[in-house]
Every structure is written in C-alpha cells, then in structure tokens.
Amino acid sequence: MTETMAAAENYIADYNICMDRLRTEDGRQLFPDGMKLLSHWNLRDELKAHYKGQSDQVPSTKDEKQEMIYQVMQRIVRQEIPQEVINNHEPIWYPYSNKVESQKSKVESREPDTRYQKILDIFHAMQQVDAYCPNMPTGIIRNFEGDIEIPAAEIDSLFRSLISSGQVKIVAAEIKNRLGRELRPYDIWYDGFKARSGMDEEALSAETRKRFPDPITYEKKIAGMLTTLGFQKENAEEISRHIVVEPARGSGHAWPCMGHNEPSRLRTRIAPEGMDYKGYNIAVHEMGHNVEEVISLYKMDYYMLHGIPNTGFTETSAFLFQARDLQLLGYGKQTMNRETFLDQFWGMYEIMGVSLVDMQMWQWLYDHPKATAAELREAVLEIAAEVWNAYYEPVLGEKDCVLLAIYSHMVNSPMYLPNYPIGHIVQFQLEQALADKEGLAWAEAYERWYRLGRLTPQEWMRQAVNGALSVQPILQQIQ
Ligand SMILES: [Zn+2]
C-alpha cells in the first residue's frame, strides 16, 4: 500500500505543464516565459487569477487564457495529452489541435492511461488489505463508515441536495450578470465574490513582514492573537504553550500532538525578508488546526475520546481562524456577509460535484474488479459527464464535460475529497452559531465545541449546535 501510494504521489508531484510552451492555433504564446504549473492546483489557481480583470457589469468576452487552461485540463482527464509535453520544457504544444513540435522526440503518442493505472494500482493494493478486514471488507466502507463515520450513501444525498437546489440558478445568474457573458464550465472556479477584504495585498504584506520576521516571533505572538479573538489571557497563554512554530519546506502544515507531553507543531514558510500576507493567511489556517489539536487533546477529559469526529472538523477550525486573519492583526471583527455566503455556496457546489465523481469511481472499481486502465478511463469519463449533465450543464453548459475529474486527489488520495465539503458544511453551521457572539462568548463557544472529543459527526453536531449535519443553513442564506 505504501509503495503504490508513494508511486502515485511521485507521479502527481511531477505533473507539471510548461505554460510558456503552449500555443494558440495561430501560434501565439499566452503565458509568460518560465511559467510552470502543477496539475491540478496551479492550473486551477492560474485560471482563477484571471477573474481579477473582469469587473462588475462590464460585458466581457471569453478569456483566452482561461479557455486554454480548460482545454489542457480536458486533455489530461481524457488522457489525450501527448506524453512528451508532461513536465518537459522542450516541445511546443498546441492544446486545441493537440499537435506537438519537438526538436528531439518525433513520437506524438498520448499519455498511455498512466493516470488511471495509478488509481488501479491503489485499488489492487486496497483489495489485499480488504482480505484482512472481515468487518469492513472494502476501502469504501473503511473510509466512510470507519474514518469519516458517515455512510457514503448519506454523504451522497447530502451533497446532491445542495447541487440540485434552486439556489444554484440564483447564484449562477448573479455570476453571469457580473461577468457579462454566458457562463463557461470552468466558471465553477469563479473567484469574483468579494468575500475577502478589499484591502491592498502589498500593504498587508508590508505589515505582516514587519510583524513576523521569523518563526520564533510568530510563536511568541500566538497568545496575544488568541486574546484578540476573545480567549482570556491565562487560557491563551496555556494553549499557546503547547504550540511550537518551525520553518516549513513546503507551503506549511500543522503537525498534531498525540500524547500529553508533546507540542502541536505549526510549520510555516517565512522568507528572509519576513512573512508575506499569503504566507500569513496560510499560517493562520494552520494555527486553527493547532489550537483545535491542543484543546481537543489537553482539554478533553477522557483520553480515549480525544480529538474530533473526522478530518472535516479540523479543517472547520482552520477555516474559522483563516476567516479572521485580519481581525487577528487588529482590524476589528470579521463577519459573514452576502458575498461570503455566495462565495461559500459556489465553492461547495464545485467541490461536491468533484467529490461525487471520486466516490462513484470507487464504487465502480469495486463493481468491476478486473477492469483495465483503459476501461477505468472510460468509466470515469462517463461518471464525470453524468454528474455534469445532471447538475452543472443546466447552468454552465457544455454537455458531457469531464472537468469534474481533474482533481489530483483522485489519483493519490483515495476518497479524500468528500472531507472538504463536509468541512465547509460544518463550518457554515458553526459560523451561524457564532454570528451573534463576540469576545469571550466567541472563545467559550469555540472551546466548548472542540472539547467534545471524537464523537460521531452527527452526535458532535447535536451537542455543538443542536442540529444534524445539514446544508439547509446555507441554502436559507441564498434567496
Ligand atoms: Zn487545513
């Protein structure tokens, strides 16, 4: 299992597209020299970045760069992408006609379904694990009933109730109005809601660089930041004593504490000239994990129940903190407004579809244990198109679009994707419970929740907000 997972990880980690080698059919280069994007994260983020220039009410035309990224993504999912353009700066690639110009290699073969072979390899390893788990005999059961503790069918219908809601049409109409053009499939990543402040990022970076020159300084400021959220000084100091800040090699992460003598580690990347705003925003997200880890371990009275119901719930804590990054800098209380609701709703709509495709693929694998990589590819294309046609085509167009199958998680993190929408659903319900709370009341509500321990998700929600996991609260905000 470890070997196949590591192989999938390596495959994804090197899946770069050299954007400066892409050409339109009339030979133009759209992306700057040296731009190399990792699929799917960087491709998606670059696509999102091009919503910046499109302002409200000004009719715009289709963006050439976004269209080209969309084309590249489809080539990857369909495995029509020429093998030689993956992580290779030499050849010139015309994604529309799929033509390749290369000085060195003459072969113009498509990637030989490697993407799907990696998934099959993991499935085959998982089948060997199955033999040792008589009471949870499939990876699907272990993932949903075992780890997440919500059956797959329940999650499936929860997601469908949001993506089939009438609210989708309302938000889509609003986006269409703002863009001033017909919607395109990649508008599932529309990034124009002003959920984040309108503040200038450079000015914020100047401030965060000055405030956080190195990890040690960040560590010393944690207690103070917690008090701005409402934690009492003594409590804030006690929590922060268990958090250690260290430099990270990647973008950053939180490393949980497992035993009572261990710190929770916040790993963050700080450049020599100090922490820029993007880095700060990520560090605050990670700090949300750390604070949850400390409270749910050190303040939970029964060790065997320490922790939280599932991964989604620690993401929720991280989102709660991240949404208050400016408040932590002393800019006053940050609350949700209509733009936040629209932004969150549209994000859920996107990631729920992506998750359903992942979940259905795994069901298909167990139904077809002898499948080849080519058969799996065809099945995924069919599943992605089916979900698209039912819930996305009506507002975004393009029948049989396979965009929902682009996430790399599908290849290297089996059935992980549903954790994201679950995290967002919980976050929204908690945010709603926090809406009228400020200062100490806010901190006390937060702390009470994360002391509940590793209950089942539904029982945790019942004790936290007196209701079940539900998409109704967000649906009610979109009218
Ligand atoms: Zn996180």
Short mmCIF file of C-alpha atoms and ligand atoms in Angstrom, two decimals:
data_model
loop_
_atom_site.label_atom_id
_atom_site.label_comp_id
_atom_site.label_asym_id
_atom_site.label_seq_id
_atom_site.Cartn_x
_atom_site.Cartn_y
_atom_site.Cartn_z
CA MET A 1 0.00 0.00 0.00
CA THR A 2 2.78 2.41 0.98
CA GLU A 3 4.66 1.65 -2.22
CA THR A 4 1.71 2.24 -4.53
CA MET A 5 0.66 5.38 -2.67
CA ALA A 6 4.21 6.75 -2.90
CA ALA A 7 4.34 5.98 -6.62
CA ALA A 8 1.05 7.85 -7.16
CA GLU A 9 2.40 10.73 -5.07
CA ASN A 10 5.52 10.97 -7.22
CA TYR A 11 3.51 10.81 -10.41
CA ILE A 12 1.37 13.76 -9.25
CA ALA A 13 4.30 15.74 -7.81
CA ASP A 14 6.00 15.84 -11.24
CA TYR A 15 2.92 16.50 -13.34
CA ASN A 16 3.89 19.98 -14.50
CA ILE A 17 2.68 21.79 -17.57
CA CYS A 18 5.14 24.25 -19.10
CA MET A 19 2.71 27.04 -19.90
CA ASP A 20 5.17 29.10 -21.92
CA ARG A 21 5.38 26.24 -24.44
CA LEU A 22 1.64 26.28 -25.16
CA ARG A 23 0.48 27.91 -28.39
CA THR A 24 -2.85 29.02 -29.80
CA GLU A 25 -3.71 27.61 -33.21
CA ASP A 26 -2.34 30.78 -34.80
CA GLY A 27 0.96 30.29 -32.96
CA ARG A 28 0.69 32.81 -30.12
CA GLN A 29 2.19 32.28 -26.67
CA LEU A 30 -0.30 33.38 -23.97
CA PHE A 31 1.61 32.65 -20.78
CA PRO A 32 4.86 34.26 -19.61
CA ASP A 33 8.28 32.67 -20.04
CA GLY A 34 9.21 30.21 -17.32
CA MET A 35 5.68 29.62 -16.09
CA LYS A 36 5.39 26.00 -14.98
CA LEU A 37 2.14 24.85 -13.36
CA LEU A 38 1.45 21.72 -11.35
CA SER A 39 -1.78 19.92 -12.21
CA HIS A 40 -4.41 20.50 -10.98
CA TRP A 41 -3.73 23.02 -8.17
CA ASN A 42 -1.64 25.59 -10.03
CA LEU A 43 -3.66 25.24 -13.23
CA ARG A 44 -6.86 25.95 -11.31
CA ASP A 45 -5.33 28.86 -9.37
CA GLU A 46 -3.97 30.44 -12.54
CA LEU A 47 -7.43 30.10 -14.08
CA LYS A 48 -8.94 31.77 -11.01
CA ALA A 49 -6.43 34.62 -11.12
CA HIS A 50 -7.83 35.75 -14.47
CA TYR A 51 -11.16 36.77 -12.97
CA LYS A 52 -9.35 39.74 -11.48
CA GLY A 53 -9.60 41.95 -14.54
CA GLN A 54 -13.28 41.23 -15.10
CA SER A 55 -15.20 43.88 -13.22
CA ASP A 56 -18.87 44.15 -12.36
CA GLN A 57 -21.37 44.85 -15.09
CA VAL A 58 -18.79 45.33 -17.80
CA PRO A 59 -19.53 42.94 -20.64
CA SER A 60 -16.52 40.74 -21.13
CA THR A 61 -15.58 38.20 -23.71
CA LYS A 62 -14.23 34.75 -23.05
CA ASP A 63 -10.75 34.89 -21.60
CA GLU A 64 -8.22 33.18 -23.91
CA LYS A 65 -6.01 32.04 -21.06
CA GLN A 66 -8.85 30.50 -19.10
CA GLU A 67 -10.09 28.75 -22.24
CA MET A 68 -6.64 27.29 -22.87
CA ILE A 69 -6.23 26.01 -19.30
CA TYR A 70 -9.67 24.42 -19.60
CA GLN A 71 -8.55 22.72 -22.82
CA VAL A 72 -5.37 21.42 -21.13
CA MET A 73 -7.40 20.02 -18.23
CA GLN A 74 -9.70 18.12 -20.56
CA ARG A 75 -6.72 16.64 -22.41
CA ILE A 76 -5.35 15.40 -19.06
CA VAL A 77 -8.61 13.82 -17.89
CA ARG A 78 -9.19 12.17 -21.28
CA GLN A 79 -5.51 11.13 -21.43
CA GLU A 80 -5.17 12.71 -24.84
CA ILE A 81 -2.28 14.83 -23.58
CA PRO A 82 0.92 13.97 -25.50
CA GLN A 83 3.29 12.08 -23.22
CA GLU A 84 6.25 14.26 -24.19
CA VAL A 85 4.73 17.57 -23.01
CA ILE A 86 4.33 16.44 -19.39
CA ASN A 87 7.00 18.05 -17.18
CA ASN A 88 9.10 18.73 -20.27
CA HIS A 89 10.10 22.20 -21.37
CA GLU A 90 11.38 21.25 -24.80
CA PRO A 91 8.38 20.63 -27.08
CA ILE A 92 5.85 23.22 -28.23
CA TRP A 93 2.24 22.09 -27.73
CA TYR A 94 -0.95 23.27 -29.44
CA PRO A 95 -3.60 22.05 -26.95
CA TYR A 96 -6.52 22.63 -29.35
CA SER A 97 -5.29 20.58 -32.31
CA ASN A 98 -3.07 18.54 -29.94
CA LYS A 99 -0.13 19.00 -32.30
CA VAL A 100 3.43 18.83 -30.89
CA GLU A 101 6.59 20.38 -32.32
CA SER A 102 9.76 18.91 -30.94
CA GLN A 103 13.42 19.04 -31.92
CA LYS A 104 14.30 15.87 -30.04
CA SER A 105 11.46 13.38 -29.94
CA LYS A 106 9.38 12.61 -33.00
CA VAL A 107 6.85 10.45 -31.22
CA GLU A 108 3.47 12.04 -30.72
CA SER A 109 1.89 9.42 -28.51
CA ARG A 110 -0.71 10.24 -25.90
CA GLU A 111 -0.10 9.52 -22.24
CA PRO A 112 -0.85 5.78 -22.03
CA ASP A 113 -3.57 5.98 -19.33
CA THR A 114 -0.92 6.28 -16.60
CA ARG A 115 -3.30 8.45 -14.56
CA TYR A 116 -5.80 5.60 -14.40
CA GLN A 117 -3.18 2.89 -13.94
CA LYS A 118 -2.02 4.65 -10.74
CA ILE A 119 -5.58 4.57 -9.41
CA LEU A 120 -5.91 0.89 -10.35
CA ASP A 121 -2.64 0.09 -8.55
CA ILE A 122 -4.00 1.65 -5.36
CA PHE A 123 -7.26 -0.24 -5.80
CA HIS A 124 -5.40 -3.54 -6.15
CA ALA A 125 -3.35 -2.83 -3.01
CA MET A 126 -6.54 -1.94 -1.20
CA GLN A 127 -8.08 -5.27 -2.21
CA GLN A 128 -5.19 -7.01 -0.46
CA VAL A 129 -5.97 -5.01 2.69
CA ASP A 130 -9.64 -5.98 2.31
CA ALA A 131 -8.80 -9.61 2.98
CA TYR A 132 -7.69 -8.68 6.50
CA CYS A 133 -10.75 -6.59 7.38
CA PRO A 134 -13.68 -9.00 7.65
CA ASN A 135 -15.99 -6.49 9.35
CA MET A 136 -15.14 -3.62 7.00
CA PRO A 137 -14.35 -5.53 3.82
CA THR A 138 -13.96 -2.66 1.32
CA GLY A 139 -11.93 0.54 1.17
CA ILE A 140 -15.20 2.41 0.72
CA ILE A 141 -16.64 1.11 3.99
CA ARG A 142 -13.37 1.74 5.85
CA ASN A 143 -13.20 5.29 4.53
CA PHE A 144 -16.79 6.32 5.14
CA GLU A 145 -18.12 4.16 7.96
CA GLY A 146 -14.70 3.73 9.57
CA ASP A 147 -12.84 7.05 9.27
CA ILE A 148 -15.44 9.68 8.44
CA GLU A 149 -18.16 7.81 10.38
CA ILE A 150 -20.91 8.76 7.96
CA PRO A 151 -22.10 6.16 5.41
CA ALA A 152 -21.30 7.02 1.77
CA ALA A 153 -25.00 6.98 0.81
CA GLU A 154 -25.79 9.63 3.43
CA ILE A 155 -22.99 11.89 2.18
CA ASP A 156 -24.09 11.33 -1.39
CA SER A 157 -27.62 12.55 -0.72
CA LEU A 158 -26.40 15.47 1.42
CA PHE A 159 -24.25 16.73 -1.47
CA ARG A 160 -26.97 16.18 -4.06
CA SER A 161 -29.44 18.18 -2.02
CA LEU A 162 -27.22 21.24 -2.39
CA ILE A 163 -26.12 20.86 -6.00
CA SER A 164 -29.69 20.18 -7.17
CA SER A 165 -31.14 23.12 -5.23
CA GLY A 166 -32.82 26.10 -6.87
CA GLN A 167 -30.14 28.29 -5.25
CA VAL A 168 -27.65 27.13 -7.90
CA LYS A 169 -29.62 29.00 -10.56
CA ILE A 170 -29.78 32.15 -8.41
CA VAL A 171 -26.02 32.27 -7.84
CA ALA A 172 -25.23 31.31 -11.45
CA ALA A 173 -27.43 34.17 -12.68
CA GLU A 174 -25.58 36.56 -10.40
CA ILE A 175 -22.19 35.41 -11.71
CA LYS A 176 -23.39 35.66 -15.30
CA ASN A 177 -24.54 39.19 -14.61
CA ARG A 178 -21.19 40.17 -13.11
CA LEU A 179 -19.16 38.59 -15.90
CA GLY A 180 -21.39 40.00 -18.61
CA ARG A 181 -21.14 36.84 -20.70
CA GLU A 182 -22.60 33.35 -20.94
CA LEU A 183 -21.14 31.04 -18.30
CA ARG A 184 -18.45 28.55 -19.23
CA PRO A 185 -17.76 25.19 -17.49
CA TYR A 186 -14.62 26.50 -15.75
CA ASP A 187 -16.73 29.17 -14.06
CA ILE A 188 -17.16 26.55 -11.32
CA TRP A 189 -13.98 28.33 -10.15
CA TYR A 190 -15.41 31.84 -10.42
CA ASP A 191 -13.43 33.95 -7.97
CA GLY A 192 -15.07 37.34 -8.09
CA PHE A 193 -17.05 37.41 -4.86
CA LYS A 194 -15.54 39.94 -2.53
CA ALA A 195 -15.53 37.59 0.43
CA ARG A 196 -12.06 38.73 1.36
CA SER A 197 -11.42 42.32 2.25
CA GLY A 198 -10.86 44.87 -0.44
CA MET A 199 -7.57 45.73 1.24
CA ASP A 200 -4.42 46.11 -0.74
CA GLU A 201 -2.35 42.93 -0.53
CA GLU A 202 1.00 44.71 -0.81
CA ALA A 203 0.21 46.97 2.13
CA LEU A 204 -0.83 43.94 4.17
CA SER A 205 2.37 42.12 3.22
CA ALA A 206 4.44 45.09 4.37
CA GLU A 207 2.71 44.88 7.72
CA THR A 208 3.00 41.10 8.16
CA ARG A 209 6.69 41.16 7.13
CA LYS A 210 7.38 43.66 9.85
CA ARG A 211 5.34 41.80 12.45
CA PHE A 212 6.54 38.28 11.68
CA PRO A 213 10.22 38.32 10.65
CA ASP A 214 10.81 34.72 11.76
CA PRO A 215 9.06 31.64 13.25
CA ILE A 216 10.07 32.45 16.85
CA THR A 217 8.40 35.85 16.71
CA TYR A 218 5.22 34.28 15.34
CA GLU A 219 5.28 31.74 18.18
CA LYS A 220 5.60 34.48 20.79
CA LYS A 221 2.61 36.34 19.33
CA ILE A 222 0.15 33.42 19.35
CA ALA A 223 -1.16 34.10 22.87
CA GLY A 224 -1.78 37.74 22.02
CA MET A 225 -3.63 36.79 18.81
CA LEU A 226 -5.85 34.39 20.75
CA THR A 227 -6.82 37.16 23.16
CA THR A 228 -7.97 39.34 20.25
CA LEU A 229 -10.43 36.52 19.42
CA GLY A 230 -11.74 36.61 23.00
CA PHE A 231 -9.68 33.98 24.83
CA GLN A 232 -8.75 35.08 28.35
CA LYS A 233 -5.10 35.89 28.81
CA GLU A 234 -4.25 32.96 31.07
CA ASN A 235 -6.08 30.47 28.85
CA ALA A 236 -4.50 31.91 25.70
CA GLU A 237 -1.06 31.53 27.25
CA GLU A 238 -1.78 27.97 28.30
CA ILE A 239 -2.94 27.00 24.80
CA SER A 240 -0.02 28.72 23.10
CA ARG A 241 2.49 26.99 25.40
CA HIS A 242 1.63 23.76 23.56
CA ILE A 243 2.26 25.21 20.10
CA VAL A 244 5.72 25.28 18.58
CA VAL A 245 6.41 27.19 15.37
CA GLU A 246 9.01 25.80 12.97
CA PRO A 247 10.12 26.60 9.43
CA ALA A 248 8.45 24.58 6.62
CA ARG A 249 9.89 23.45 3.31
CA GLY A 250 6.50 23.41 1.56
CA SER A 251 3.69 25.93 1.90
CA GLY A 252 3.10 24.93 5.53
CA HIS A 253 1.14 22.47 7.63
CA ALA A 254 0.14 21.61 11.19
CA TRP A 255 1.58 18.51 12.86
CA PRO A 256 -0.76 17.26 15.58
CA CYS A 257 0.15 16.31 19.11
CA MET A 258 -0.81 12.78 20.13
CA GLY A 259 0.30 12.46 23.72
CA HIS A 260 0.17 14.77 26.72
CA ASN A 261 3.86 15.61 26.69
CA GLU A 262 4.01 16.65 23.06
CA PRO A 263 3.58 20.04 21.41
CA SER A 264 1.45 20.71 18.37
CA ARG A 265 3.70 21.95 15.59
CA LEU A 266 2.93 24.83 13.26
CA ARG A 267 5.22 24.65 10.25
CA THR A 268 5.29 27.77 8.19
CA ARG A 269 7.34 29.29 5.42
CA ILE A 270 8.89 32.65 6.16
CA ALA A 271 11.13 34.33 3.58
CA PRO A 272 14.32 36.08 4.78
CA GLU A 273 12.55 39.45 4.46
CA GLY A 274 9.68 38.22 6.67
CA MET A 275 6.23 36.66 6.24
CA ASP A 276 4.17 37.98 3.32
CA TYR A 277 0.39 38.21 3.52
CA LYS A 278 -0.25 34.97 1.59
CA GLY A 279 2.09 33.12 3.94
CA TYR A 280 0.43 34.75 6.93
CA ASN A 281 -3.02 33.71 5.73
CA ILE A 282 -1.83 30.09 5.42
CA ALA A 283 -0.11 30.25 8.83
CA VAL A 284 -3.37 31.40 10.41
CA HIS A 285 -5.18 28.47 8.74
CA GLU A 286 -2.59 26.09 10.19
CA MET A 287 -2.82 27.78 13.59
CA GLY A 288 -6.56 26.95 13.53
CA HIS A 289 -5.51 23.30 13.29
CA ASN A 290 -3.01 23.69 16.15
CA VAL A 291 -5.48 25.34 18.53
CA GLU A 292 -8.04 22.62 17.78
CA GLU A 293 -5.36 19.94 18.35
CA VAL A 294 -4.33 21.40 21.71
CA ILE A 295 -7.88 21.86 23.02
CA SER A 296 -9.20 18.51 21.78
CA LEU A 297 -6.25 16.71 23.39
CA TYR A 298 -5.22 18.61 26.51
CA LYS A 299 -8.67 19.84 27.48
CA MET A 300 -10.60 16.66 26.70
CA ASP A 301 -11.15 14.85 29.98
CA TYR A 302 -11.17 11.33 28.57
CA TYR A 303 -8.03 10.47 26.63
CA MET A 304 -9.54 7.65 24.56
CA LEU A 305 -12.09 10.11 23.18
CA HIS A 306 -9.60 12.88 22.42
CA GLY A 307 -9.73 14.53 19.02
CA ILE A 308 -12.57 15.32 16.65
CA PRO A 309 -15.10 13.26 14.65
CA ASN A 310 -13.16 13.33 11.36
CA THR A 311 -10.75 15.34 9.19
CA GLY A 312 -13.52 17.72 8.10
CA PHE A 313 -13.85 19.04 11.64
CA THR A 314 -10.23 20.12 11.96
CA GLU A 315 -10.49 21.83 8.57
CA THR A 316 -13.51 23.64 10.01
CA SER A 317 -11.40 25.03 12.85
CA ALA A 318 -8.72 26.07 10.36
CA PHE A 319 -11.34 27.86 8.22
CA LEU A 320 -12.78 29.63 11.29
CA PHE A 321 -9.37 31.09 12.08
CA GLN A 322 -8.44 31.83 8.48
CA ALA A 323 -11.63 33.84 8.02
CA ARG A 324 -10.48 36.04 10.89
CA ASP A 325 -6.92 36.70 9.72
CA LEU A 326 -7.40 40.49 9.64
CA GLN A 327 -9.15 40.51 12.99
CA LEU A 328 -6.02 38.84 14.39
CA LEU A 329 -3.99 41.73 13.02
CA GLY A 330 -6.21 44.13 14.93
CA TYR A 331 -8.59 45.28 12.15
CA GLY A 332 -11.78 44.60 14.13
CA LYS A 333 -14.40 41.87 13.97
CA GLN A 334 -14.77 40.00 10.68
CA THR A 335 -18.28 38.71 9.97
CA MET A 336 -20.03 36.91 7.14
CA ASN A 337 -21.95 38.95 4.60
CA ARG A 338 -23.83 38.16 1.42
CA GLU A 339 -20.60 37.98 -0.57
CA THR A 340 -19.23 35.38 1.85
CA PHE A 341 -22.42 33.34 1.53
CA LEU A 342 -22.25 33.43 -2.27
CA ASP A 343 -18.56 32.57 -2.23
CA GLN A 344 -19.04 29.66 0.16
CA PHE A 345 -22.07 28.34 -1.68
CA TRP A 346 -20.31 28.37 -5.04
CA GLY A 347 -17.24 26.68 -3.53
CA MET A 348 -19.43 23.94 -2.07
CA TYR A 349 -21.25 23.47 -5.38
CA GLU A 350 -17.92 22.91 -7.12
CA ILE A 351 -16.26 20.58 -4.59
CA MET A 352 -19.38 18.48 -4.03
CA GLY A 353 -19.52 17.56 -7.72
CA VAL A 354 -15.83 16.73 -7.70
CA SER A 355 -16.37 14.55 -4.60
CA LEU A 356 -19.32 12.69 -6.11
CA VAL A 357 -17.23 11.74 -9.15
CA ASP A 358 -14.48 10.41 -6.86
CA MET A 359 -16.99 8.44 -4.76
CA GLN A 360 -18.71 6.94 -7.80
CA MET A 361 -15.40 5.95 -9.33
CA TRP A 362 -14.58 3.88 -6.24
CA GLN A 363 -17.99 2.22 -6.35
CA TRP A 364 -17.37 1.38 -9.99
CA LEU A 365 -13.95 -0.11 -9.17
CA TYR A 366 -15.44 -2.47 -6.61
CA ASP A 367 -18.18 -3.38 -9.10
CA HIS A 368 -15.56 -4.07 -11.82
CA PRO A 369 -12.55 -5.55 -10.00
CA LYS A 370 -10.98 -6.88 -13.21
CA ALA A 371 -11.07 -3.58 -15.11
CA THR A 372 -8.12 -2.37 -17.16
CA ALA A 373 -6.78 1.19 -17.05
CA ALA A 374 -8.49 1.96 -20.37
CA GLU A 375 -11.83 0.68 -19.06
CA LEU A 376 -11.41 2.75 -15.89
CA ARG A 377 -10.71 5.84 -18.01
CA GLU A 378 -13.90 5.33 -20.00
CA ALA A 379 -15.87 4.77 -16.78
CA VAL A 380 -14.53 7.96 -15.17
CA LEU A 381 -15.32 9.98 -18.29
CA GLU A 382 -18.84 8.58 -18.23
CA ILE A 383 -19.33 9.22 -14.48
CA ALA A 384 -17.96 12.78 -14.75
CA ALA A 385 -20.23 13.51 -17.72
CA GLU A 386 -23.23 12.05 -15.97
CA VAL A 387 -22.77 14.20 -12.84
CA TRP A 388 -22.06 17.20 -15.05
CA ASN A 389 -25.14 16.76 -17.23
CA ALA A 390 -27.41 16.36 -14.22
CA TYR A 391 -26.25 19.26 -12.04
CA TYR A 392 -23.85 21.55 -13.92
CA GLU A 393 -24.76 21.58 -17.59
CA PRO A 394 -28.11 23.28 -16.92
CA VAL A 395 -26.29 26.42 -15.71
CA LEU A 396 -22.76 26.17 -17.14
CA GLY A 397 -23.46 24.48 -20.46
CA GLU A 398 -21.39 22.01 -22.47
CA LYS A 399 -22.92 18.56 -22.45
CA ASP A 400 -20.65 15.66 -21.32
CA CYS A 401 -17.98 17.96 -19.87
CA VAL A 402 -15.39 15.96 -17.86
CA LEU A 403 -13.87 18.83 -15.86
CA LEU A 404 -15.02 17.42 -12.51
CA ALA A 405 -12.46 14.59 -12.84
CA ILE A 406 -9.38 16.85 -12.92
CA TYR A 407 -8.50 16.85 -9.21
CA SER A 408 -5.18 15.18 -8.44
CA HIS A 409 -6.61 13.89 -5.16
CA MET A 410 -8.47 11.28 -7.20
CA VAL A 411 -5.09 9.79 -8.12
CA ASN A 412 -3.09 10.00 -4.90
CA SER A 413 -5.59 10.37 -2.02
CA PRO A 414 -8.36 7.79 -2.40
CA MET A 415 -11.78 9.12 -1.33
CA TYR A 416 -10.25 12.11 0.50
CA LEU A 417 -12.18 14.76 -1.44
CA PRO A 418 -15.54 14.41 0.41
CA ASN A 419 -13.77 15.69 3.55
CA TYR A 420 -13.67 19.20 2.07
CA PRO A 421 -17.41 19.73 1.56
CA ILE A 422 -18.10 18.12 4.94
CA GLY A 423 -15.69 20.65 6.48
CA HIS A 424 -17.48 23.51 4.71
CA ILE A 425 -20.93 22.32 5.80
CA VAL A 426 -19.82 22.12 9.44
CA GLN A 427 -18.02 25.45 9.17
CA PHE A 428 -21.14 27.16 7.91
CA GLN A 429 -23.25 25.74 10.73
CA LEU A 430 -20.68 26.79 13.33
CA GLU A 431 -20.28 30.25 11.79
CA GLN A 432 -24.01 30.69 12.06
CA ALA A 433 -23.90 29.78 15.75
CA LEU A 434 -21.06 32.29 16.22
CA ALA A 435 -22.72 35.15 14.33
CA ASP A 436 -24.10 36.88 17.42
CA LYS A 437 -21.08 36.14 19.61
CA GLU A 438 -18.14 38.34 20.33
CA GLY A 439 -15.10 38.30 22.61
CA LEU A 440 -15.22 35.85 25.47
CA ALA A 441 -18.57 34.36 24.37
CA TRP A 442 -17.00 33.55 21.00
CA ALA A 443 -13.97 31.90 22.55
CA GLU A 444 -16.09 29.93 25.03
CA ALA A 445 -18.35 28.56 22.30
CA TYR A 446 -15.32 27.57 20.22
CA GLU A 447 -13.61 25.89 23.16
CA ARG A 448 -16.72 24.00 24.27
CA TRP A 449 -17.07 22.50 20.77
CA TYR A 450 -13.50 21.35 20.49
CA ARG A 451 -13.63 19.74 23.93
CA LEU A 452 -16.46 17.42 22.84
CA GLY A 453 -13.99 14.87 21.58
CA ARG A 454 -14.18 12.14 18.99
CA LEU A 455 -17.92 11.56 18.95
CA THR A 456 -19.68 10.52 15.74
CA PRO A 457 -20.15 13.58 13.49
CA GLN A 458 -23.92 13.66 13.97
CA GLU A 459 -23.67 13.43 17.77
CA TRP A 460 -20.96 16.13 17.81
CA MET A 461 -23.19 18.44 15.77
CA ARG A 462 -26.15 17.71 18.02
CA GLN A 463 -24.14 18.69 21.10
CA ALA A 464 -22.50 21.66 19.37
CA VAL A 465 -25.35 23.35 17.51
CA ASN A 466 -28.37 21.28 18.48
CA GLY A 467 -28.95 20.00 14.95
CA ALA A 468 -27.80 17.45 12.40
CA LEU A 469 -25.20 17.99 9.68
CA SER A 470 -27.22 19.91 7.12
CA VAL A 471 -26.99 22.11 4.03
CA GLN A 472 -30.22 23.92 4.92
CA PRO A 473 -28.50 26.80 6.82
CA ILE A 474 -26.51 27.87 3.76
CA LEU A 475 -29.44 27.33 1.39
CA GLN A 476 -31.52 29.65 3.56
CA GLN A 477 -28.97 32.43 3.14
CA ILE A 478 -29.20 32.37 -0.66
CA GLN A 479 -32.52 33.80 -1.78
ZN ZN B 1 -6.08 22.56 6.65
#
